[in-house]
């Protein structure tokens, strides 16, 4: 006979259920089983069955229930092999049960065994045993009795025991590298138990190891908000230290090397299936950079050099060190704030790199802004600062500081040396790329350009849209116009997300709507850097309503009775700082009152750069906004969905528009408009259309390049068109969003050619075929590759590059010697007979 408490109460005899009596009889058995092999006093049993208003006949009813239970159990327990005996034992009753026949006892035994393995560091065994323990649960403990209103303290204690066991199991599985598999389970459990700090910490770690650092930090923010607002408590020290470690990319958070290699390629897959590798010729697996091995890439970077001039009088080493510490602190603070890395110093010269290890489209802007900020902080020190942008050979070590080599560093040093004290001097490439910086009108006589000051980054890095023709977006514009008409007619809000890659025309689309509509329009833009701390879109909206100096008066005209209340909340957005207090009800009321006076359109651009508070507000606004004619249009790149996978998914009054690249004819039409005064050869036209790939930003940049008569491509149609720096930055930024092993596979594919298969890529990079197949699938999911069908001879799936420039840029990042070696391997693979390919290379 077996007894089940972990779920509804069940008694089984040879796997057949034993019928039990009414609620009181079942409750008596459940309580006695919770205290199996211990004496339970009659008074305690009565209190358990009748928590209040104990009837006078309660003892008689209990005796009847016990008598009925003995009738159920005695025939099965009368012999020596009996599994249960219900005995009268002063001052109450004793239920003797074989511990192996009670699922609760079995669960406790397995949990203790699993914790023993956990303490010994035997992670796989601990995970296996703890999973076995948790598999005994069929639902909440004594679920059927709990439905009747029973709420014994023992039930809460067992529930907590189960939660602790789940946490132990997650700890073991994280140590085994199973972070992908447990994220969904953790998220579901945290919805029920939001205050369990250990669970939230485990979810943060799992997300971080999946490459989702922003999501991990978002979990911390939500947990802290719940603890502070609802319980008045700050998170514990361990959770706070975990947040700091995630911000610092602490090596302690990484998987052990023995586990790491099996999971690097699974980024972006919710639950990767186990890979069974069939017998095949031995091939080298994907290399994981060890602590002392550097990855080498050719990259476009911006370099900053700062020289502190101490003068001949400063000879005491302590005085020199004091100045060095001041300079080092200023350099580290400003460079880190703007996303660069400090490359160390030689004497009084300090080096910083932007675009390493990940490229941003505005690295030159960031570098110059950091240089100007360093100059301002070191006003009491004579400093010379140089900034240069160009190609360098970058080494990315597994541990330690990245480094760069090339003539770029010599150029930067020369610019720094020639700069006057307190000045920032940059090269021409930096000046052309840093569009949020104001420069001296003329170049310096000794070379370079003097940076004067920074303008607001808000929209400064965006190319002018008015001159770009509106091509092939009429359908999307019609959808937006129809939604605006519907919002005005029905007086109800609607929310639109316009998704698309960089430069595909999101801003151009919403600008066309703004120009054609008669409604009130408020506009806000998020930027990847600056001093708005991510509140830029909302700050712009508030300032678009009224300048900060006139905000109070404008609010009084809008809604006099609430002017003080709204001003207190909106003033912080007008001049945002890290101390902005989120006041969603006030912000929502502000927009509702404007819309109440007439249809309102709110454009929020590039929200993938906005902070989580702004994103939370937009989602909350969609759920809480009243019946007012309000149309909110947010533009974003696809990476927003990596931060917020459920962004507006399944919500009412919400629409998502995905902008695809222009067609071949649309691209030609756009280029025709941009190059209407130029006559180009057929070959150059074909090369242009191929390079643009349907991206309007790329078309604009290529048109600007081709229009320059000094460009050699106009005089040598047989040569390949160079990639404009701005286009290269966009593509490199997308490439650097990939995990290193996946990006390495893409580099191998670029060497193979236009059409690639797993076998060819595996042979080119000498990598494991199943790992390469998974990487190519992920690259297809991220829209770097597109499936072209199967090879008729080998049966392998073949992929083509979504954009020819992606192939060219990633191939150009490979050092020459490495690219040459890979080309030889690719050629050898293609030289093999097709039969050999089928037998030796085909994926199982």
PDB file of N, CA, C and O in Angstrom, residues 433-474:
ATOM      1  N   UNK A 433      32.940  61.679 -39.124  1.00  0.00           N
ATOM      2  CA  UNK A 433      32.030  60.718 -38.487  1.00  0.00           C
ATOM      3  C   UNK A 433      31.350  61.276 -37.243  1.00  0.00           C
ATOM      4  O   UNK A 433      30.231  60.874 -36.921  1.00  0.00           O
ATOM      5  N   UNK A 434      32.004  62.189 -36.522  1.00  0.00           N
ATOM      6  CA  UNK A 434      31.463  62.697 -35.254  1.00  0.00           C
ATOM      7  C   UNK A 434      30.551  63.883 -35.522  1.00  0.00           C
ATOM      8  O   UNK A 434      30.964  65.048 -35.411  1.00  0.00           O
ATOM      9  N   UNK A 435      29.315  63.610 -35.868  1.00  0.00           N
ATOM     10  CA  UNK A 435      28.397  64.669 -36.304  1.00  0.00           C
ATOM     11  C   UNK A 435      27.725  65.382 -35.145  1.00  0.00           C
ATOM     12  O   UNK A 435      26.996  66.348 -35.361  1.00  0.00           O
ATOM     13  N   UNK A 436      27.921  64.937 -33.891  1.00  0.00           N
ATOM     14  CA  UNK A 436      27.336  65.654 -32.755  1.00  0.00           C
ATOM     15  C   UNK A 436      28.367  66.563 -32.092  1.00  0.00           C
ATOM     16  O   UNK A 436      28.176  66.992 -30.958  1.00  0.00           O
ATOM     17  N   UNK A 437      29.458  66.858 -32.804  1.00  0.00           N
ATOM     18  CA  UNK A 437      30.533  67.702 -32.280  1.00  0.00           C
ATOM     19  C   UNK A 437      30.657  68.933 -33.168  1.00  0.00           C
ATOM     20  O   UNK A 437      30.539  68.847 -34.395  1.00  0.00           O
ATOM     21  N   UNK A 438      30.886  70.098 -32.560  1.00  0.00           N
ATOM     22  CA  UNK A 438      31.182  71.304 -33.329  1.00  0.00           C
ATOM     23  C   UNK A 438      32.695  71.445 -33.442  1.00  0.00           C
ATOM     24  O   UNK A 438      33.429  71.194 -32.482  1.00  0.00           O
ATOM     25  N   UNK A 439      33.145  71.845 -34.633  1.00  0.00           N
ATOM     26  CA  UNK A 439      34.580  71.879 -34.935  1.00  0.00           C
ATOM     27  C   UNK A 439      35.001  73.282 -35.326  1.00  0.00           C
ATOM     28  O   UNK A 439      34.177  74.114 -35.731  1.00  0.00           O
ATOM     29  N   UNK A 440      36.287  73.510 -35.234  1.00  0.00           N
ATOM     30  CA  UNK A 440      36.827  74.773 -35.728  1.00  0.00           C
ATOM     31  C   UNK A 440      36.583  74.862 -37.235  1.00  0.00           C
ATOM     32  O   UNK A 440      36.514  73.847 -37.932  1.00  0.00           O
ATOM     33  N   UNK A 441      36.461  76.074 -37.716  1.00  0.00           N
ATOM     34  CA  UNK A 441      36.070  76.259 -39.115  1.00  0.00           C
ATOM     35  C   UNK A 441      37.126  75.757 -40.081  1.00  0.00           C
ATOM     36  O   UNK A 441      36.799  75.233 -41.149  1.00  0.00           O
ATOM     37  N   UNK A 442      38.372  75.885 -39.732  1.00  0.00           N
ATOM     38  CA  UNK A 442      39.457  75.500 -40.628  1.00  0.00           C
ATOM     39  C   UNK A 442      40.353  74.472 -39.957  1.00  0.00           C
ATOM     40  O   UNK A 442      40.479  74.444 -38.729  1.00  0.00           O
ATOM     41  N   UNK A 443      41.004  73.637 -40.752  1.00  0.00           N
ATOM     42  CA  UNK A 443      41.935  72.674 -40.163  1.00  0.00           C
ATOM     43  C   UNK A 443      43.138  73.386 -39.551  1.00  0.00           C
ATOM     44  O   UNK A 443      43.495  74.501 -39.938  1.00  0.00           O
ATOM     45  N   UNK A 444      43.764  72.719 -38.585  1.00  0.00           N
ATOM     46  CA  UNK A 444      44.956  73.278 -37.957  1.00  0.00           C
ATOM     47  C   UNK A 444      46.104  73.292 -38.955  1.00  0.00           C
ATOM     48  O   UNK A 444      46.206  72.384 -39.799  1.00  0.00           O
ATOM     49  N   UNK A 445      46.968  74.293 -38.890  1.00  0.00           N
ATOM     50  CA  UNK A 445      48.085  74.359 -39.851  1.00  0.00           C
ATOM     51  C   UNK A 445      48.975  73.124 -39.801  1.00  0.00           C
ATOM     52  O   UNK A 445      49.543  72.732 -40.820  1.00  0.00           O
ATOM     53  N   UNK A 446      49.103  72.520 -38.635  1.00  0.00           N
ATOM     54  CA  UNK A 446      49.973  71.349 -38.499  1.00  0.00           C
ATOM     55  C   UNK A 446      49.222  70.040 -38.716  1.00  0.00           C
ATOM     56  O   UNK A 446      49.784  68.961 -38.540  1.00  0.00           O
ATOM     57  N   UNK A 447      47.960  70.134 -39.096  1.00  0.00           N
ATOM     58  CA  UNK A 447      47.191  68.920 -39.374  1.00  0.00           C
ATOM     59  C   UNK A 447      46.126  68.650 -38.329  1.00  0.00           C
ATOM     60  O   UNK A 447      46.294  68.945 -37.149  1.00  0.00           O
ATOM     61  N   UNK A 448      45.026  68.072 -38.775  1.00  0.00           N
ATOM     62  CA  UNK A 448      43.947  67.722 -37.861  1.00  0.00           C
ATOM     63  C   UNK A 448      42.954  68.851 -37.672  1.00  0.00           C
ATOM     64  O   UNK A 448      43.108  69.964 -38.198  1.00  0.00           O
ATOM     65  N   UNK A 449      41.902  68.561 -36.917  1.00  0.00           N
ATOM     66  CA  UNK A 449      40.814  69.507 -36.675  1.00  0.00           C
ATOM     67  C   UNK A 449      40.616  69.670 -35.175  1.00  0.00           C
ATOM     68  O   UNK A 449      40.719  68.717 -34.417  1.00  0.00           O
ATOM     69  N   UNK A 450      40.317  70.900 -34.765  1.00  0.00           N
ATOM     70  CA  UNK A 450      40.128  71.190 -33.351  1.00  0.00           C
ATOM     71  C   UNK A 450      38.663  70.996 -32.976  1.00  0.00           C
ATOM     72  O   UNK A 450      37.763  71.583 -33.591  1.00  0.00           O
ATOM     73  N   UNK A 451      38.385  70.142 -31.966  1.00  0.00           N
ATOM     74  CA  UNK A 451      37.025  69.969 -31.456  1.00  0.00           C
ATOM     75  C   UNK A 451      36.724  71.098 -30.485  1.00  0.00           C
ATOM     76  O   UNK A 451      37.512  71.372 -29.569  1.00  0.00           O
ATOM     77  N   UNK A 452      35.581  71.757 -30.688  1.00  0.00           N
ATOM     78  CA  UNK A 452      35.242  72.913 -29.866  1.00  0.00           C
ATOM     79  C   UNK A 452      34.304  72.523 -28.733  1.00  0.00           C
ATOM     80  O   UNK A 452      34.550  72.799 -27.561  1.00  0.00           O
ATOM     81  N   UNK A 453      33.205  71.888 -29.066  1.00  0.00           N
ATOM     82  CA  UNK A 453      32.217  71.523 -28.052  1.00  0.00           C
ATOM     83  C   UNK A 453      31.317  70.445 -28.623  1.00  0.00           C
ATOM     84  O   UNK A 453      31.425  70.060 -29.789  1.00  0.00           O
ATOM     85  N   UNK A 454      30.402  69.965 -27.777  1.00  0.00           N
ATOM     86  CA  UNK A 454      29.431  68.947 -28.196  1.00  0.00           C
ATOM     87  C   UNK A 454      28.051  69.583 -28.300  1.00  0.00           C
ATOM     88  O   UNK A 454      27.685  70.437 -27.492  1.00  0.00           O
ATOM     89  N   UNK A 455      27.311  69.159 -29.278  1.00  0.00           N
ATOM     90  CA  UNK A 455      25.897  69.506 -29.329  1.00  0.00           C
ATOM     91  C   UNK A 455      25.128  68.324 -28.753  1.00  0.00           C
ATOM     92  O   UNK A 455      25.680  67.252 -28.531  1.00  0.00           O
ATOM     93  N   UNK A 456      23.849  68.520 -28.514  1.00  0.00           N
ATOM     94  CA  UNK A 456      23.057  67.430 -27.963  1.00  0.00           C
ATOM     95  C   UNK A 456      23.056  66.251 -28.927  1.00  0.00           C
ATOM     96  O   UNK A 456      22.898  66.426 -30.132  1.00  0.00           O
ATOM     97  N   UNK A 457      23.239  65.034 -28.423  1.00  0.00           N
ATOM     98  CA  UNK A 457      23.201  63.874 -29.315  1.00  0.00           C
ATOM     99  C   UNK A 457      21.796  63.552 -29.796  1.00  0.00           C
ATOM    100  O   UNK A 457      21.613  62.655 -30.610  1.00  0.00           O
ATOM    101  N   UNK A 458      20.802  64.293 -29.316  1.00  0.00           N
ATOM    102  CA  UNK A 458      19.432  63.974 -29.634  1.00  0.00           C
ATOM    103  C   UNK A 458      19.145  64.241 -31.099  1.00  0.00           C
ATOM    104  O   UNK A 458      18.925  65.373 -31.514  1.00  0.00           O
ATOM    105  N   UNK A 459      19.235  63.204 -31.907  1.00  0.00           N
ATOM    106  CA  UNK A 459      18.965  63.328 -33.329  1.00  0.00           C
ATOM    107  C   UNK A 459      20.133  63.852 -34.131  1.00  0.00           C
ATOM    108  O   UNK A 459      20.059  63.940 -35.362  1.00  0.00           O
ATOM    109  N   UNK A 460      21.260  64.196 -33.483  1.00  0.00           N
ATOM    110  CA  UNK A 460      22.381  64.770 -34.217  1.00  0.00           C
ATOM    111  C   UNK A 460      23.037  63.757 -35.132  1.00  0.00           C
ATOM    112  O   UNK A 460      23.599  64.113 -36.162  1.00  0.00           O
ATOM    113  N   UNK A 461      23.001  62.498 -34.731  1.00  0.00           N
ATOM    114  CA  UNK A 461      23.654  61.483 -35.543  1.00  0.00           C
ATOM    115  C   UNK A 461      22.770  60.994 -36.681  1.00  0.00           C
ATOM    116  O   UNK A 461      23.172  60.114 -37.439  1.00  0.00           O
ATOM    117  N   UNK A 462      21.584  61.547 -36.812  1.00  0.00           N
ATOM    118  CA  UNK A 462      20.671  61.105 -37.853  1.00  0.00           C
ATOM    119  C   UNK A 462      20.840  61.964 -39.107  1.00  0.00           C
ATOM    120  O   UNK A 462      20.874  63.186 -39.035  1.00  0.00           O
ATOM    121  N   UNK A 463      20.979  61.349 -40.244  1.00  0.00           N
ATOM    122  CA  UNK A 463      21.100  62.097 -41.493  1.00  0.00           C
ATOM    123  C   UNK A 463      19.780  62.807 -41.814  1.00  0.00           C
ATOM    124  O   UNK A 463      18.696  62.349 -41.431  1.00  0.00           O
ATOM    125  N   UNK A 464      19.872  63.891 -42.513  1.00  0.00           N
ATOM    126  CA  UNK A 464      18.665  64.629 -42.893  1.00  0.00           C
ATOM    127  C   UNK A 464      17.756  63.737 -43.727  1.00  0.00           C
ATOM    128  O   UNK A 464      18.198  63.057 -44.647  1.00  0.00           O
ATOM    129  N   UNK A 465      16.454  63.756 -43.387  1.00  0.00           N
ATOM    130  CA  UNK A 465      15.513  62.861 -44.044  1.00  0.00           C
ATOM    131  C   UNK A 465      14.784  63.511 -45.219  1.00  0.00           C
ATOM    132  O   UNK A 465      14.259  62.839 -46.080  1.00  0.00           O
ATOM    133  N   UNK A 466      14.746  64.840 -45.234  1.00  0.00           N
ATOM    134  CA  UNK A 466      13.890  65.504 -46.216  1.00  0.00           C
ATOM    135  C   UNK A 466      14.329  65.214 -47.649  1.00  0.00           C
ATOM    136  O   UNK A 466      13.505  65.133 -48.556  1.00  0.00           O
ATOM    137  N   UNK A 467      15.632  65.061 -47.870  1.00  0.00           N
ATOM    138  CA  UNK A 467      16.123  64.886 -49.230  1.00  0.00           C
ATOM    139  C   UNK A 467      15.977  63.462 -49.733  1.00  0.00           C
ATOM    140  O   UNK A 467      16.214  63.194 -50.904  1.00  0.00           O
ATOM    141  N   UNK A 468      15.604  62.527 -48.859  1.00  0.00           N
ATOM    142  CA  UNK A 468      15.485  61.123 -49.267  1.00  0.00           C
ATOM    143  C   UNK A 468      14.088  60.891 -49.818  1.00  0.00           C
ATOM    144  O   UNK A 468      13.091  61.100 -49.117  1.00  0.00           O
ATOM    145  N   UNK A 469      13.963  60.464 -51.067  1.00  0.00           N
ATOM    146  CA  UNK A 469      12.620  60.227 -51.638  1.00  0.00           C
ATOM    147  C   UNK A 469      11.870  59.142 -50.867  1.00  0.00           C
ATOM    148  O   UNK A 469      12.467  58.253 -50.271  1.00  0.00           O
ATOM    149  N   UNK A 470      10.552  59.269 -50.889  1.00  0.00           N
ATOM    150  CA  UNK A 470       9.688  58.298 -50.218  1.00  0.00           C
ATOM    151  C   UNK A 470       9.334  57.215 -51.230  1.00  0.00           C
ATOM    152  O   UNK A 470       8.564  57.437 -52.161  1.00  0.00           O
ATOM    153  N   UNK A 471       9.917  56.025 -51.057  1.00  0.00           N
ATOM    154  CA  UNK A 471       9.809  54.961 -52.064  1.00  0.00           C
ATOM    155  C   UNK A 471       9.276  53.690 -51.402  1.00  0.00           C
ATOM    156  O   UNK A 471       9.780  53.253 -50.364  1.00  0.00           O
ATOM    157  N   UNK A 472       8.250  53.106 -52.022  1.00  0.00           N
ATOM    158  CA  UNK A 472       7.726  51.782 -51.660  1.00  0.00           C
ATOM    159  C   UNK A 472       7.285  51.662 -50.205  1.00  0.00           C
ATOM    160  O   UNK A 472       7.321  50.586 -49.623  1.00  0.00           O
ATOM    161  N   UNK A 473       6.849  52.742 -49.595  1.00  0.00           N
ATOM    162  CA  UNK A 473       6.305  52.670 -48.248  1.00  0.00           C
ATOM    163  C   UNK A 473       4.863  53.174 -48.205  1.00  0.00           C
ATOM    164  O   UNK A 473       4.352  53.494 -47.143  1.00  0.00           O
ATOM    165  N   UNK A 474       4.225  53.242 -49.377  1.00  0.00           N
ATOM    166  CA  UNK A 474       2.857  53.769 -49.430  1.00  0.00           C
ATOM    167  C   UNK A 474       1.884  52.896 -48.640  1.00  0.00           C
ATOM    168  O   UNK A 474       0.970  53.412 -47.986  1.00  0.00           O
TER     169      UNK A 474
END
